[in-house]
Coordinates of N, CA and C in Angstrom, one line a residue:
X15 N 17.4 7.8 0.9 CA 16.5 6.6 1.0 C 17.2 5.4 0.4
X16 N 17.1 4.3 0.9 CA 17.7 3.0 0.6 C 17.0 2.3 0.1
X17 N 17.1 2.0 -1.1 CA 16.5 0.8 -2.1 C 16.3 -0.6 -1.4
X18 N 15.5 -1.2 -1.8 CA 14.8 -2.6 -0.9 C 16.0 -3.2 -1.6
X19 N 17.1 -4.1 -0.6 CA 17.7 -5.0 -1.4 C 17.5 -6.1 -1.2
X20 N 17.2 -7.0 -0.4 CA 17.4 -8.2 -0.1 C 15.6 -8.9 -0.3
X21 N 15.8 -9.9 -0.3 CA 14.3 -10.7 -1.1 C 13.2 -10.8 0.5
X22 N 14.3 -11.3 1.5 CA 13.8 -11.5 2.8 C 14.4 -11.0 3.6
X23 N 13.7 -10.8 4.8 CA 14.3 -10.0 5.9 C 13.6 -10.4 6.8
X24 N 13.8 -9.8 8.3 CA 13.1 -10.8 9.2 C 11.7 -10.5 9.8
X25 N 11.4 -9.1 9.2 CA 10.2 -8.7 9.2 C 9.3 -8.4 8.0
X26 N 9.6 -8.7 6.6 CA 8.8 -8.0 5.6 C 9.4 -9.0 4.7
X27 N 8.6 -9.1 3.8 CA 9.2 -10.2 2.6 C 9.0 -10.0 1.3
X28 N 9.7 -10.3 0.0 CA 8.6 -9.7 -1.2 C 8.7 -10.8 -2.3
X29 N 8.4 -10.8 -3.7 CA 8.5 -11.9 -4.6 C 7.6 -10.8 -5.4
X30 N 8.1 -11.9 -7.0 CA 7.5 -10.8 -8.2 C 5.9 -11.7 -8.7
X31 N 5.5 -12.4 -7.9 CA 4.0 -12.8 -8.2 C 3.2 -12.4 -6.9
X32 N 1.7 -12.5 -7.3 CA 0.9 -12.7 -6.2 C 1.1 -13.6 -5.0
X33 N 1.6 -14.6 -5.3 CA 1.6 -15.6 -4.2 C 2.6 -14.8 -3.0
X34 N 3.5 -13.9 -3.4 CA 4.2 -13.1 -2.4 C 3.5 -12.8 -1.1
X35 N 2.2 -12.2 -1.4 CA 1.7 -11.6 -0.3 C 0.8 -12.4 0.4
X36 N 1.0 -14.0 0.4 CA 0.7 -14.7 1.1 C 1.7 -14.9 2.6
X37 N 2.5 -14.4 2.3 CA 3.6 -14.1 3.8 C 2.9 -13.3 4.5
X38 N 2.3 -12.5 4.4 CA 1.6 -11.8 5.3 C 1.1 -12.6 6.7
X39 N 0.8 -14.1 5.6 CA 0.0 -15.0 7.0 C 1.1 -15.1 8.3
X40 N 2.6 -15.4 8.3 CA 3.2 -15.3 9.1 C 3.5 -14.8 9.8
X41 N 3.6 -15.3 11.8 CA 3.7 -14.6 12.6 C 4.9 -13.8 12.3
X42 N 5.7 -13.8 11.9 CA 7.1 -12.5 12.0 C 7.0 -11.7 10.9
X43 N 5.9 -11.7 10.7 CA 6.0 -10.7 9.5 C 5.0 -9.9 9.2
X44 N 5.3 -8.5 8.7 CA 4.6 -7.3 9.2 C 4.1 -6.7 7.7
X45 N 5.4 -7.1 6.9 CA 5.0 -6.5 5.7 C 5.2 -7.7 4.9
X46 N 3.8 -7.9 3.2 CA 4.6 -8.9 2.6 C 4.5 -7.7 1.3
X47 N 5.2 -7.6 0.2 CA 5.1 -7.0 -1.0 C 5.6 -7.9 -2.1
X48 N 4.4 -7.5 -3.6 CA 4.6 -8.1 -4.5 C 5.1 -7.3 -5.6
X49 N 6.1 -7.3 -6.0 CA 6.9 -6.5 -6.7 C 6.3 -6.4 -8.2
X50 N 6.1 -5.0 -8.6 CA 5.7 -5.5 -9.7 C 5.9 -4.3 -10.7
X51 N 6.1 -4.2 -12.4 CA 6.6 -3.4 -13.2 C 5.6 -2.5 -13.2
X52 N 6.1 -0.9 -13.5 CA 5.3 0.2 -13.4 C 4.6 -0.1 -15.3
X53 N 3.2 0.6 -14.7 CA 2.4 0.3 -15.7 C 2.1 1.3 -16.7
X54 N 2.5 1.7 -17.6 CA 2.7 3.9 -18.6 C 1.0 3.7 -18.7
X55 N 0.5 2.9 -19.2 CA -0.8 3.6 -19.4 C -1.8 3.5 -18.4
X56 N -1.9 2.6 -17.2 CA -2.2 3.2 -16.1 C -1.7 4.5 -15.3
X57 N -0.3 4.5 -15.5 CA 0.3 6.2 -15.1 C -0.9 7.2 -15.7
X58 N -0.2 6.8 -17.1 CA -0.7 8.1 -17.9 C -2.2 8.3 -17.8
X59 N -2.7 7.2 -17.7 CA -4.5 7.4 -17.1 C -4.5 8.5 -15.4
X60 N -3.9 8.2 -14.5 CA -4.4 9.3 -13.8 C -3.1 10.2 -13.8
X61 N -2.2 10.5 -14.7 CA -1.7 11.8 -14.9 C -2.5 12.5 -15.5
X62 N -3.1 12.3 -16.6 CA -4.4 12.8 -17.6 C -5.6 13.4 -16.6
X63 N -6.0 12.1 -15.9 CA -7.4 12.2 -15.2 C -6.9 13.0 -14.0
X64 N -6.1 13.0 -13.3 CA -5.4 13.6 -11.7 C -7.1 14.8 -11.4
X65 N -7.1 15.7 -12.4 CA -7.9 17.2 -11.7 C -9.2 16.6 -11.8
X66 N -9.7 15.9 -12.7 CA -10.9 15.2 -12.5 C -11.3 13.8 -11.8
X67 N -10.8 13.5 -10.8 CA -10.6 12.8 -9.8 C -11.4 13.1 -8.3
X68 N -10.9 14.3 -8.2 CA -11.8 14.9 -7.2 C -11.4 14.5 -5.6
X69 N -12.3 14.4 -5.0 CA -12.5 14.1 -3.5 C -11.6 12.3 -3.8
X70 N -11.8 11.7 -5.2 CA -11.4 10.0 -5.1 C -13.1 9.6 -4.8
X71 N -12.6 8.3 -4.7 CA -13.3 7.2 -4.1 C -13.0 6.8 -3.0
X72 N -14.4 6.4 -2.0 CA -14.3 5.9 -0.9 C -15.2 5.1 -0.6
X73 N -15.7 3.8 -0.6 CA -16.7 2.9 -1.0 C -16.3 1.7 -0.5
X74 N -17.2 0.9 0.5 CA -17.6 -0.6 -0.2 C -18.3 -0.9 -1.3
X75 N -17.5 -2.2 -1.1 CA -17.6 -2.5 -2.9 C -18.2 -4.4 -2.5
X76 N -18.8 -5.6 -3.0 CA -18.8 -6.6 -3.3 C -17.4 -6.7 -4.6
X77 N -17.6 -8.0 -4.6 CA -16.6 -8.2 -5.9 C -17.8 -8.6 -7.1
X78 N -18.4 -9.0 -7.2 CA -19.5 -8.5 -8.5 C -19.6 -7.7 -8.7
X79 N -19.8 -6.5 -8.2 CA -20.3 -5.3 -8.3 C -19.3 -4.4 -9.1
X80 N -18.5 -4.4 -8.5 CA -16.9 -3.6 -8.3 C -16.5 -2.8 -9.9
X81 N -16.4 -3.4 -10.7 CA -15.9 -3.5 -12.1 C -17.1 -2.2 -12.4
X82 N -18.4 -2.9 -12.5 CA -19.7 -1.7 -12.9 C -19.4 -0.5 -12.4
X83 N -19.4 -0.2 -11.2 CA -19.1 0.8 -10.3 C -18.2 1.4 -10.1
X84 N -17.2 1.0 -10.6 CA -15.7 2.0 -10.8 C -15.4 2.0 -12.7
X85 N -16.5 1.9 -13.2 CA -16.6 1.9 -14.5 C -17.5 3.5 -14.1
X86 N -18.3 3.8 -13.6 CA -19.6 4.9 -13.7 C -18.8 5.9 -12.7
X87 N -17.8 5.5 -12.0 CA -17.3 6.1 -11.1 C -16.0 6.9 -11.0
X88 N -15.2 6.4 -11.8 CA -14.3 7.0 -12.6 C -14.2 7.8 -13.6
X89 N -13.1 9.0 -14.4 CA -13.7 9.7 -15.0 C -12.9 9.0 -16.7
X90 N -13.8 9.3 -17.2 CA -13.2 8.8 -18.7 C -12.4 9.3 -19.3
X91 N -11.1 8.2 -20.1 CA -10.0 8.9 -20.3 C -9.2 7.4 -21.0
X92 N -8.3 7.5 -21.5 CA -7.4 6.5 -21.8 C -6.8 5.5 -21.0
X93 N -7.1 4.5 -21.4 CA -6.6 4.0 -19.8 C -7.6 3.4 -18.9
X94 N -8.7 3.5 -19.1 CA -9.6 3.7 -18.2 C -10.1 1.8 -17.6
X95 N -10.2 1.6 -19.0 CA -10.3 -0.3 -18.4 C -9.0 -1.3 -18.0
X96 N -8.0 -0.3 -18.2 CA -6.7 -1.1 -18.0 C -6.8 -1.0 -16.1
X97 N -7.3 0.2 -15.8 CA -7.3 0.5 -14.2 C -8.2 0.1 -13.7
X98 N -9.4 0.1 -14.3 CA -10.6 -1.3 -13.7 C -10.6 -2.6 -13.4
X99 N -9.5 -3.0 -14.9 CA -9.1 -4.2 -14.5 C -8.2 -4.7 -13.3
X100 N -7.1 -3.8 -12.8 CA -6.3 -3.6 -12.2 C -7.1 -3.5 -11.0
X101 N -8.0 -3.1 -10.6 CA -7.9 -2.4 -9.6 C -9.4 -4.0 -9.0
X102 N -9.6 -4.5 -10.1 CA -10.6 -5.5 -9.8 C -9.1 -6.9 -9.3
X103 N -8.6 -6.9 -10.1 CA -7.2 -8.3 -9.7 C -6.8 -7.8 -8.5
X104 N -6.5 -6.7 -7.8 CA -6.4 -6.4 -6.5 C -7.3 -7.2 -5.7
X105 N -8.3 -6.5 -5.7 CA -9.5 -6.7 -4.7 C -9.9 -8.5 -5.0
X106 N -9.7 -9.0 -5.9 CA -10.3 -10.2 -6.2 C -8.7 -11.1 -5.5
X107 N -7.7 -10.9 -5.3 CA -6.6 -11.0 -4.9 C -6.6 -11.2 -3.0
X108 N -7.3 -10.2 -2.8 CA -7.2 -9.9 -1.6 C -8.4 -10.6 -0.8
X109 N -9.6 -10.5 -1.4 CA -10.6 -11.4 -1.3 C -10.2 -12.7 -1.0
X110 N -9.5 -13.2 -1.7 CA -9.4 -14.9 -2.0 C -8.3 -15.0 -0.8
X111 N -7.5 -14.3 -0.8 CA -6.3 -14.7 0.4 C -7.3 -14.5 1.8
X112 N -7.8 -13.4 2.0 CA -8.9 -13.7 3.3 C -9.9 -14.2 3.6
X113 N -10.6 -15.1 2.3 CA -11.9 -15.7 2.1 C -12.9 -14.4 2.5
X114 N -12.8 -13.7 1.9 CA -13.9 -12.4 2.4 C -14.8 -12.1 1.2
X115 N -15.8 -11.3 0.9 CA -16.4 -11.5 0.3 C -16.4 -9.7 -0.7
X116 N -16.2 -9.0 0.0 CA -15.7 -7.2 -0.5 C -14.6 -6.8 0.1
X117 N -14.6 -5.5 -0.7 CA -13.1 -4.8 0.1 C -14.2 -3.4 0.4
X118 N -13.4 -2.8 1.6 CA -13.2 -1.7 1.8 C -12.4 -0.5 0.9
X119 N -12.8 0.1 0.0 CA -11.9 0.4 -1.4 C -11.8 1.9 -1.0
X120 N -10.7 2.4 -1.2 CA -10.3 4.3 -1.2 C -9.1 4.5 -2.4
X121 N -9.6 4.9 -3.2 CA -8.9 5.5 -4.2 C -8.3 7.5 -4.1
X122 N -7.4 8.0 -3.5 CA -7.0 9.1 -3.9 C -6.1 9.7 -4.3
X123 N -6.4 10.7 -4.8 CA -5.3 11.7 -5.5 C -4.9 13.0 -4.1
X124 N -3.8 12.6 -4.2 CA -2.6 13.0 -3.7 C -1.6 14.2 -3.8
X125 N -1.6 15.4 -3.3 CA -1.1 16.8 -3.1 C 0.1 16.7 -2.3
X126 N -0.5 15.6 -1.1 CA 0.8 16.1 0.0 C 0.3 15.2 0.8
X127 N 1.7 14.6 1.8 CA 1.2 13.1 2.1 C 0.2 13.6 3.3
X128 N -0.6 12.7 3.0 CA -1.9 11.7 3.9 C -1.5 11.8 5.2
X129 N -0.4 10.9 5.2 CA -0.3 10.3 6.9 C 1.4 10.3 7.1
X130 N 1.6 11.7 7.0 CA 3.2 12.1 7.6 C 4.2 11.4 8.7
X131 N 3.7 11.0 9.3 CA 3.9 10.0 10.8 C 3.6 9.0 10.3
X132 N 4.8 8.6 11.0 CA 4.6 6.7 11.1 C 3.9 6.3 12.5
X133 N 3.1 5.7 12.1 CA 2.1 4.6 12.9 C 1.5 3.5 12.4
X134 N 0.7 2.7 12.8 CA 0.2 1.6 12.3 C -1.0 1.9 12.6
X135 N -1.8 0.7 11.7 CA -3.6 1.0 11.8 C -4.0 -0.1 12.8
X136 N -5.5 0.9 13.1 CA -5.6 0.1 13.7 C -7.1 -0.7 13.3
X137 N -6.1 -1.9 12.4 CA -7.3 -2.8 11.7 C -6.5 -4.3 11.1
X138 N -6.9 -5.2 10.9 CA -6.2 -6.4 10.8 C -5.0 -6.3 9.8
X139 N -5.6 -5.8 8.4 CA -4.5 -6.0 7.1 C -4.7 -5.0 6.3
X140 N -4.1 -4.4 5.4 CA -4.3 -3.3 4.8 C -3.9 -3.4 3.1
X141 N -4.1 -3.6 2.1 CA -3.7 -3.7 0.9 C -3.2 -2.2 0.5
X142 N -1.5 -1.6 0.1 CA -1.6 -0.5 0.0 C -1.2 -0.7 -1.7
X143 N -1.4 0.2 -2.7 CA -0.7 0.6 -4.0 C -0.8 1.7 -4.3
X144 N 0.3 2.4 -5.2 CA 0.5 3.9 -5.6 C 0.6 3.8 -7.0
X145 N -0.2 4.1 -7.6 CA -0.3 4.3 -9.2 C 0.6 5.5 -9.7
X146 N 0.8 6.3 -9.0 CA 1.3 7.3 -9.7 C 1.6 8.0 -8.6
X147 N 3.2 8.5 -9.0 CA 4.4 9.0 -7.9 C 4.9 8.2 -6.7
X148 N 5.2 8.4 -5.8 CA 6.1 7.7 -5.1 C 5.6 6.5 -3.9
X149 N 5.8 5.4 -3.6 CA 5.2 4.5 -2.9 C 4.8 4.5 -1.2
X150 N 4.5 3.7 -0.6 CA 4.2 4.1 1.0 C 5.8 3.6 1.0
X151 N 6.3 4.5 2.9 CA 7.7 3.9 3.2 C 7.3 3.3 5.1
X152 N 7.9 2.4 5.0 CA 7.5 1.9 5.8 C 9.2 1.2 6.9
X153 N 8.7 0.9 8.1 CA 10.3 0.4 9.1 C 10.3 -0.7 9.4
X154 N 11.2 -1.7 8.6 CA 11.4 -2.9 9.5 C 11.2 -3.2 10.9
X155 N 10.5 -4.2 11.5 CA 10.2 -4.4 13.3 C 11.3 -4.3 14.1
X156 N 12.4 -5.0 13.0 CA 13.6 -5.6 13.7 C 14.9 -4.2 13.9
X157 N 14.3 -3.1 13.0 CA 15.7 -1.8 12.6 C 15.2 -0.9 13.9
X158 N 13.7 -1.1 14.7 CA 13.5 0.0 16.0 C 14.6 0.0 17.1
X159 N 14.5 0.7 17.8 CA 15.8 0.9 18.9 C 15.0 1.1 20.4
X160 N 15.5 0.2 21.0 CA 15.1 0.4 22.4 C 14.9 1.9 22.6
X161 N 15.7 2.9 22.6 CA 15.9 4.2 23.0 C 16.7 4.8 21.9
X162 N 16.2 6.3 21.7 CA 17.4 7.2 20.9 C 18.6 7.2 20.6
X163 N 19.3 7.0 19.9 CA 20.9 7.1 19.5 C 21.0 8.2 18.8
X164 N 22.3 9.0 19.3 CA 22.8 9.7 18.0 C 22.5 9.4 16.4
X165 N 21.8 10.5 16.0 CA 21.4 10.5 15.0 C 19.9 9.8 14.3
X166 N 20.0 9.3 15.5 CA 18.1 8.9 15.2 C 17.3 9.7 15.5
X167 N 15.9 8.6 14.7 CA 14.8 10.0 15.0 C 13.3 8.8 15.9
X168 N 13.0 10.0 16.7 CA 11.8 8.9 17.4 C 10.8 9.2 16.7
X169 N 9.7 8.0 16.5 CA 8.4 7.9 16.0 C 7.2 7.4 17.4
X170 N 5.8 7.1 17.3 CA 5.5 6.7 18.8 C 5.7 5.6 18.8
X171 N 5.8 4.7 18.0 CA 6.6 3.6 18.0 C 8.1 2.8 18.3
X172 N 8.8 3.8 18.7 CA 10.2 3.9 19.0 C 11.0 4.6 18.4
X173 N 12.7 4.5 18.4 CA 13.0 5.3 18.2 C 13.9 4.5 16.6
X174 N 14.2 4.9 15.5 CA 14.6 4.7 14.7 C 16.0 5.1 14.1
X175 N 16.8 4.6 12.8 CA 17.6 5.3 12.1 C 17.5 5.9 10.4
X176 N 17.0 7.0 10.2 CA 16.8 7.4 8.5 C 17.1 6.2 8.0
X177 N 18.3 5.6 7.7 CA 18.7 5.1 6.9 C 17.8 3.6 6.9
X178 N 17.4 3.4 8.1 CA 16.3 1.7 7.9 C 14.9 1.9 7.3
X179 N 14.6 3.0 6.6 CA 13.5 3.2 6.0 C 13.6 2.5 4.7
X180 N 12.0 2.1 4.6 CA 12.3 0.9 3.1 C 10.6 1.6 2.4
X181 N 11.0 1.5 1.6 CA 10.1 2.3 0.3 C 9.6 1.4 -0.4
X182 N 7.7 1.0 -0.9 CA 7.3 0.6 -2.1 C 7.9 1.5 -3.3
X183 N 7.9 0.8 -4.3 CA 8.2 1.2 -5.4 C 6.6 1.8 -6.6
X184 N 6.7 2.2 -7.0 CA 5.5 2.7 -7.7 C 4.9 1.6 -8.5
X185 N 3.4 0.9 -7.8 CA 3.0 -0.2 -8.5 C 2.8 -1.0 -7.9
X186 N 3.8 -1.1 -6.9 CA 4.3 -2.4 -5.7 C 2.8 -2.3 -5.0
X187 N 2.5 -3.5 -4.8 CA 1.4 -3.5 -4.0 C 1.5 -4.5 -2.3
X188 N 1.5 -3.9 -1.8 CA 2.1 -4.0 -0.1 C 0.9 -4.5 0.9
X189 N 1.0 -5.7 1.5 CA -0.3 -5.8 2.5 C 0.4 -5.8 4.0
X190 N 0.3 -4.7 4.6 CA 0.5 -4.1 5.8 C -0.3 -5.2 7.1
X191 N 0.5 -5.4 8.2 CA -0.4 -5.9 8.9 C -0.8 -4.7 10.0
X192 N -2.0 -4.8 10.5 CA -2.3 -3.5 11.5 C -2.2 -4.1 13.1
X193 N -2.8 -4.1 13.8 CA -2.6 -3.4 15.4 C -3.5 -5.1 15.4
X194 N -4.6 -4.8 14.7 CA -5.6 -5.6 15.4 C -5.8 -7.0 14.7
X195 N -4.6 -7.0 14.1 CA -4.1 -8.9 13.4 C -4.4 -9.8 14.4
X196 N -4.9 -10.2 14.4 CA -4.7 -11.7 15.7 C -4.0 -11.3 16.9
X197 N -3.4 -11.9 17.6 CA -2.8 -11.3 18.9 C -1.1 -11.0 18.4
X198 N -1.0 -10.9 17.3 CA 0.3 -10.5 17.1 C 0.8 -8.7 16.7
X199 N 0.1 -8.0 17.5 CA 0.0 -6.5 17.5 C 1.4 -6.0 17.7
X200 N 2.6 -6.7 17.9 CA 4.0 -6.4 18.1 C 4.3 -6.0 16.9
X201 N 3.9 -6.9 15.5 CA 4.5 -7.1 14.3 C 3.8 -5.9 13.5
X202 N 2.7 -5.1 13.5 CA 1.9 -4.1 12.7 C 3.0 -3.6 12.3
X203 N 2.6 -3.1 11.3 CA 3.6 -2.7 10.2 C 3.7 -1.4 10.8
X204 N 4.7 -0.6 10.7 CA 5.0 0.8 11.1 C 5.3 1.8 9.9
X205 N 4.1 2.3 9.3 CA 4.6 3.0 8.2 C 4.2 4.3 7.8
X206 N 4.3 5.5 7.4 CA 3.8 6.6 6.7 C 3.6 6.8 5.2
X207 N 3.1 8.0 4.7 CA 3.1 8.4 3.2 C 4.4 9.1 3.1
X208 N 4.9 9.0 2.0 CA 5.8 9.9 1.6 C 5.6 11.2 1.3
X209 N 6.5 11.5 1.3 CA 6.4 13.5 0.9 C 6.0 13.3 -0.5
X210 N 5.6 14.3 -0.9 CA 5.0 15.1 -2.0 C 5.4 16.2 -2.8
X211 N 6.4 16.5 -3.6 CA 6.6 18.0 -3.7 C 5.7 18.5 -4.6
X212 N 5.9 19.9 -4.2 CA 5.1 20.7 -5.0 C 4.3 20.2 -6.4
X213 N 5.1 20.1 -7.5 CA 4.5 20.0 -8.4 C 4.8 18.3 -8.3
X214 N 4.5 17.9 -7.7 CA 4.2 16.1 -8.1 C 2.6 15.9 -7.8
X215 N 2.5 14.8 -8.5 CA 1.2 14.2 -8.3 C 0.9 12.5 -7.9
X216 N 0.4 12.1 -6.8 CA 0.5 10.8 -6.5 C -1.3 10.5 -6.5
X217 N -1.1 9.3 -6.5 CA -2.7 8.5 -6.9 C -2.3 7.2 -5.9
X218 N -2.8 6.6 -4.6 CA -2.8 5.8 -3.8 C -4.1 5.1 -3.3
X219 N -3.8 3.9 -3.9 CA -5.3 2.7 -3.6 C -4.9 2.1 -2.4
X220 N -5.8 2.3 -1.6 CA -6.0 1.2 -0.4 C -7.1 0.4 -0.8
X221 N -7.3 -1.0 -0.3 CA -8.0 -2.2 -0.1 C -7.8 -2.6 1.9
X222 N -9.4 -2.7 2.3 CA -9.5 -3.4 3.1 C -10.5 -4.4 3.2
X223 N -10.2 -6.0 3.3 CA -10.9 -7.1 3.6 C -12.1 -6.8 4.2
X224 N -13.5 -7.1 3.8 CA -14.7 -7.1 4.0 C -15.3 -7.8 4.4

Protein backbone atom coordinates (compact mmCIF):
# COMPACT_ATOMS: atom_id res chain seq x y z
CA UNK A 1 0.00 0.00 0.00
CA UNK A 2 1.41 3.45 -0.86
CA UNK A 3 1.34 6.24 1.55
CA UNK A 4 -0.58 9.60 0.33
CA UNK A 5 2.39 11.68 -0.82
CA UNK A 6 1.79 14.51 -2.57
CA UNK A 7 -0.65 17.52 -1.15
CA UNK A 8 -2.51 17.61 -4.69
CA UNK A 9 -3.26 15.53 -7.33
CA UNK A 10 -5.56 15.86 -10.13
CA UNK A 11 -8.34 14.08 -8.65
CA UNK A 12 -8.29 14.26 -4.70
CA UNK A 13 -6.74 16.90 -2.57
CA UNK A 14 -5.93 17.20 1.23
CA UNK A 15 -4.78 20.06 3.82
CA UNK A 16 -4.35 19.76 7.71
CA UNK A 17 -7.54 22.12 8.46
CA UNK A 18 -11.19 22.01 7.73
CA UNK A 19 -11.12 24.37 5.10
CA UNK A 20 -9.46 21.21 3.02
CA UNK A 21 -12.67 19.71 2.31
CA UNK A 22 -13.92 22.53 0.73
CA UNK A 23 -12.23 21.11 -2.57
CA UNK A 24 -14.76 18.80 -2.81
CA UNK A 25 -16.79 21.84 -4.46
CA UNK A 26 -14.52 21.30 -7.56
CA UNK A 27 -15.31 19.95 -10.75
CA UNK A 28 -12.06 17.57 -10.97
CA UNK A 29 -12.26 16.44 -7.82
CA UNK A 30 -13.55 13.42 -6.37
CA UNK A 31 -11.96 13.17 -3.11
CA UNK A 32 -11.06 16.18 -0.73
CA UNK A 33 -9.35 14.92 2.80
CA UNK A 34 -8.52 16.78 5.92
CA UNK A 35 -5.62 15.33 7.52
CA UNK A 36 -5.68 15.03 10.86
CA UNK A 37 -3.65 13.61 14.17
CA UNK A 38 -4.94 10.28 15.60
CA UNK A 39 -6.82 10.97 18.71
CA UNK A 40 -5.67 7.94 22.04
CA UNK A 41 -8.57 8.81 23.95
CA UNK A 42 -11.10 8.73 21.38
CA UNK A 43 -9.23 5.28 20.24
CA UNK A 44 -9.20 4.09 23.58
CA UNK A 45 -12.99 5.04 23.94
CA UNK A 46 -14.20 2.57 21.36
CA UNK A 47 -11.33 0.04 21.99
CA UNK A 48 -12.88 -0.17 25.57
CA UNK A 49 -16.51 0.36 24.30
CA UNK A 50 -16.06 -1.90 20.71
CA UNK A 51 -18.53 -5.14 22.34
CA UNK A 52 -20.94 -2.73 23.74
CA UNK A 53 -21.57 -0.93 20.63
CA UNK A 54 -23.66 -3.27 19.15
CA UNK A 55 -25.59 -3.12 15.81
CA UNK A 56 -23.91 0.98 15.98
CA UNK A 57 -25.95 3.79 15.11
CA UNK A 58 -27.94 4.55 12.25
CA UNK A 59 -30.03 7.79 12.52
CA UNK A 60 -31.03 11.16 11.33
CA UNK A 61 -30.02 13.53 13.45
CA UNK A 62 -30.86 17.70 13.27
CA UNK A 63 -27.74 19.55 14.54
CA UNK A 64 -29.52 20.62 17.83
CA UNK A 65 -30.47 17.59 18.67
CA UNK A 66 -27.28 15.53 17.86
CA UNK A 67 -25.06 16.04 21.01
CA UNK A 68 -28.35 14.82 23.49
CA UNK A 69 -28.85 11.85 21.41
CA UNK A 70 -25.52 10.41 20.94
CA UNK A 71 -24.96 11.28 24.57
CA UNK A 72 -28.16 8.61 25.60
CA UNK A 73 -27.08 6.61 22.68
CA UNK A 74 -23.74 5.68 23.20
CA UNK A 75 -22.43 3.44 25.75
CA UNK A 76 -20.54 5.01 28.73
CA UNK A 77 -17.04 4.86 29.10
CA UNK A 78 -13.94 7.16 29.06
CA UNK A 79 -13.84 9.13 26.46
CA UNK A 80 -17.16 9.42 25.92
CA UNK A 81 -17.67 13.47 25.53
CA UNK A 82 -14.43 13.72 23.67
CA UNK A 83 -16.41 11.55 20.82
CA UNK A 84 -19.55 13.56 21.10
CA UNK A 85 -17.81 16.44 20.69
CA UNK A 86 -16.04 15.02 17.70
CA UNK A 87 -18.56 13.54 16.14
CA UNK A 88 -20.87 16.98 16.56
CA UNK A 89 -17.63 19.24 14.71
CA UNK A 90 -18.06 16.71 11.98
CA UNK A 91 -21.59 17.03 11.33
CA UNK A 92 -21.68 20.80 12.21
CA UNK A 93 -18.68 20.90 9.57
CA UNK A 94 -20.55 19.27 6.97
CA UNK A 95 -23.73 21.09 7.58
CA UNK A 96 -22.22 24.47 7.02
CA UNK A 97 -20.24 23.51 3.85
CA UNK A 98 -23.71 22.27 2.32
CA UNK A 99 -26.02 24.77 4.04
CA UNK A 100 -28.15 21.70 5.11
CA UNK A 101 -29.71 21.50 8.17
CA UNK A 102 -28.96 17.44 9.52
CA UNK A 103 -26.78 14.62 8.62
CA UNK A 104 -27.68 11.31 7.78
CA UNK A 105 -25.29 9.69 10.70
CA UNK A 106 -24.04 5.67 10.82
CA UNK A 107 -21.66 4.94 13.35
CA UNK A 108 -20.18 1.22 13.20
CA UNK A 109 -18.13 -1.20 14.65
CA UNK A 110 -16.33 -3.20 12.28
CA UNK A 111 -15.26 -7.18 12.05
CA UNK A 112 -14.62 -7.28 8.48
CA UNK A 113 -14.86 -4.79 5.76
CA UNK A 114 -18.36 -3.41 4.86
CA UNK A 115 -17.93 -2.81 1.30
CA UNK A 116 -14.96 -5.06 -0.23
CA UNK A 117 -15.39 -3.71 -3.87
CA UNK A 118 -14.77 -0.70 -5.06
CA UNK A 119 -17.63 1.30 -6.26
CA UNK A 120 -19.09 4.57 -5.73
CA UNK A 121 -22.42 5.74 -4.09
CA UNK A 122 -24.93 6.46 -5.34
CA UNK A 123 -25.75 9.86 -3.57
CA UNK A 124 -24.21 13.40 -3.91
CA UNK A 125 -21.28 13.50 -0.98
CA UNK A 126 -20.37 11.33 1.62
CA UNK A 127 -18.37 12.38 4.86
CA UNK A 128 -16.19 9.17 5.64
CA UNK A 129 -13.99 8.76 9.22
CA UNK A 130 -12.43 5.71 10.99
CA UNK A 131 -11.88 6.12 14.65
CA UNK A 132 -10.26 3.10 15.18
CA UNK A 133 -8.12 0.77 12.85
CA UNK A 134 -7.51 1.26 9.38
CA UNK A 135 -9.04 4.07 7.03
CA UNK A 136 -11.34 3.86 3.68
CA UNK A 137 -8.91 3.25 0.44
CA UNK A 138 -9.93 4.69 -2.31
CA UNK A 139 -8.46 5.24 -6.64
CA UNK A 140 -7.47 8.25 -8.03
CA UNK A 141 -9.88 9.08 -11.40
CA UNK A 142 -6.92 9.83 -13.25
CA UNK A 143 -4.69 6.10 -12.17
CA UNK A 144 -8.05 3.96 -14.06
CA UNK A 145 -6.99 2.22 -17.31
CA UNK A 146 -8.85 2.12 -20.40
CA UNK A 147 -8.47 -1.78 -20.41
CA UNK A 148 -6.41 -4.48 -18.30
CA UNK A 149 -2.68 -4.47 -18.27
CA UNK A 150 -0.43 -7.01 -17.07
CA UNK A 151 -0.69 -6.96 -13.68
CA UNK A 152 -3.73 -5.07 -13.04
CA UNK A 153 -6.77 -5.81 -11.41
CA UNK A 154 -10.41 -4.85 -12.84
CA UNK A 155 -13.09 -3.19 -10.58
CA UNK A 156 -16.77 -2.19 -12.42
CA UNK A 157 -15.28 0.83 -12.77
CA UNK A 158 -12.32 -0.02 -14.85
CA UNK A 159 -9.44 -1.59 -14.75
CA UNK A 160 -6.67 -0.48 -12.25
CA UNK A 161 -2.97 -0.92 -10.84
CA UNK A 162 -2.54 -2.19 -6.80
CA UNK A 163 -0.06 0.14 -6.50
CA UNK A 164 -2.49 3.50 -7.34
CA UNK A 165 -4.54 2.68 -4.26
CA UNK A 166 -4.44 5.63 -1.73
CA UNK A 167 -5.56 5.11 1.90
CA UNK A 168 -7.24 7.50 4.72
CA UNK A 169 -5.18 7.42 7.53
CA UNK A 170 -6.94 6.76 10.88
CA UNK A 171 -8.89 9.96 11.91
CA UNK A 172 -8.56 11.45 8.41
CA UNK A 173 -11.91 12.57 7.59
CA UNK A 174 -12.63 12.22 3.73
CA UNK A 175 -15.74 13.70 1.74
CA UNK A 176 -16.21 11.39 -1.20
CA UNK A 177 -18.12 12.61 -4.04
CA UNK A 178 -20.92 9.98 -5.24
CA UNK A 179 -22.67 9.21 -8.69
CA UNK A 180 -25.40 11.73 -8.10
CA UNK A 181 -23.15 15.08 -7.56
CA UNK A 182 -24.39 17.52 -10.01
CA UNK A 183 -23.87 16.28 -13.56
CA UNK A 184 -20.33 15.50 -12.76
CA UNK A 185 -20.85 11.48 -12.23
CA UNK A 186 -17.40 10.88 -14.04
CA UNK A 187 -15.54 12.24 -11.00
CA UNK A 188 -17.51 9.84 -7.93
CA UNK A 189 -14.98 8.84 -5.95
CA UNK A 190 -14.19 5.08 -6.46
CA UNK A 191 -13.59 3.50 -3.24
CA UNK A 192 -13.94 0.33 -0.78
CA UNK A 193 -13.38 -0.64 3.03
CA UNK A 194 -10.31 -2.11 3.91
CA UNK A 195 -9.61 -5.51 5.11
CA UNK A 196 -9.92 -6.38 8.56
CA UNK A 197 -7.93 -9.09 10.22
CA UNK A 198 -8.96 -11.28 12.44
CA UNK A 199 -8.24 -9.89 15.64
CA UNK A 200 -8.54 -6.14 14.66
CA UNK A 201 -11.15 -3.90 15.40
CA UNK A 202 -12.34 -0.83 13.27
CA UNK A 203 -15.03 1.81 14.27
CA UNK A 204 -16.18 3.88 10.89
CA UNK A 205 -18.46 7.17 10.92
CA UNK A 206 -20.24 8.11 7.91
CA UNK A 207 -22.06 11.61 7.53
CA UNK A 208 -24.61 12.36 4.93
CA UNK A 209 -25.91 16.00 4.14
CA UNK A 210 -29.68 16.31 5.10
Amino acid sequence: MLAIQSIHSQSWSQGDSPMALSEIIAPDKSVAIWKRLTNPVIQNYFDTTFSSLGMGIRQMFELPSLKEALMRSLPDGEGKNEVVEDIYLLSDVLTCLFDCEGVGLRLVPLTAAMCPKFHTDQIPVRLVNTYLGQGTEFLPVEELLDEPVIGSKSSSKGAYHPHSIQQLDTHDVGLLKGSAWDKHEHMAAIHRSCKVANDEKRVLLTLDPI
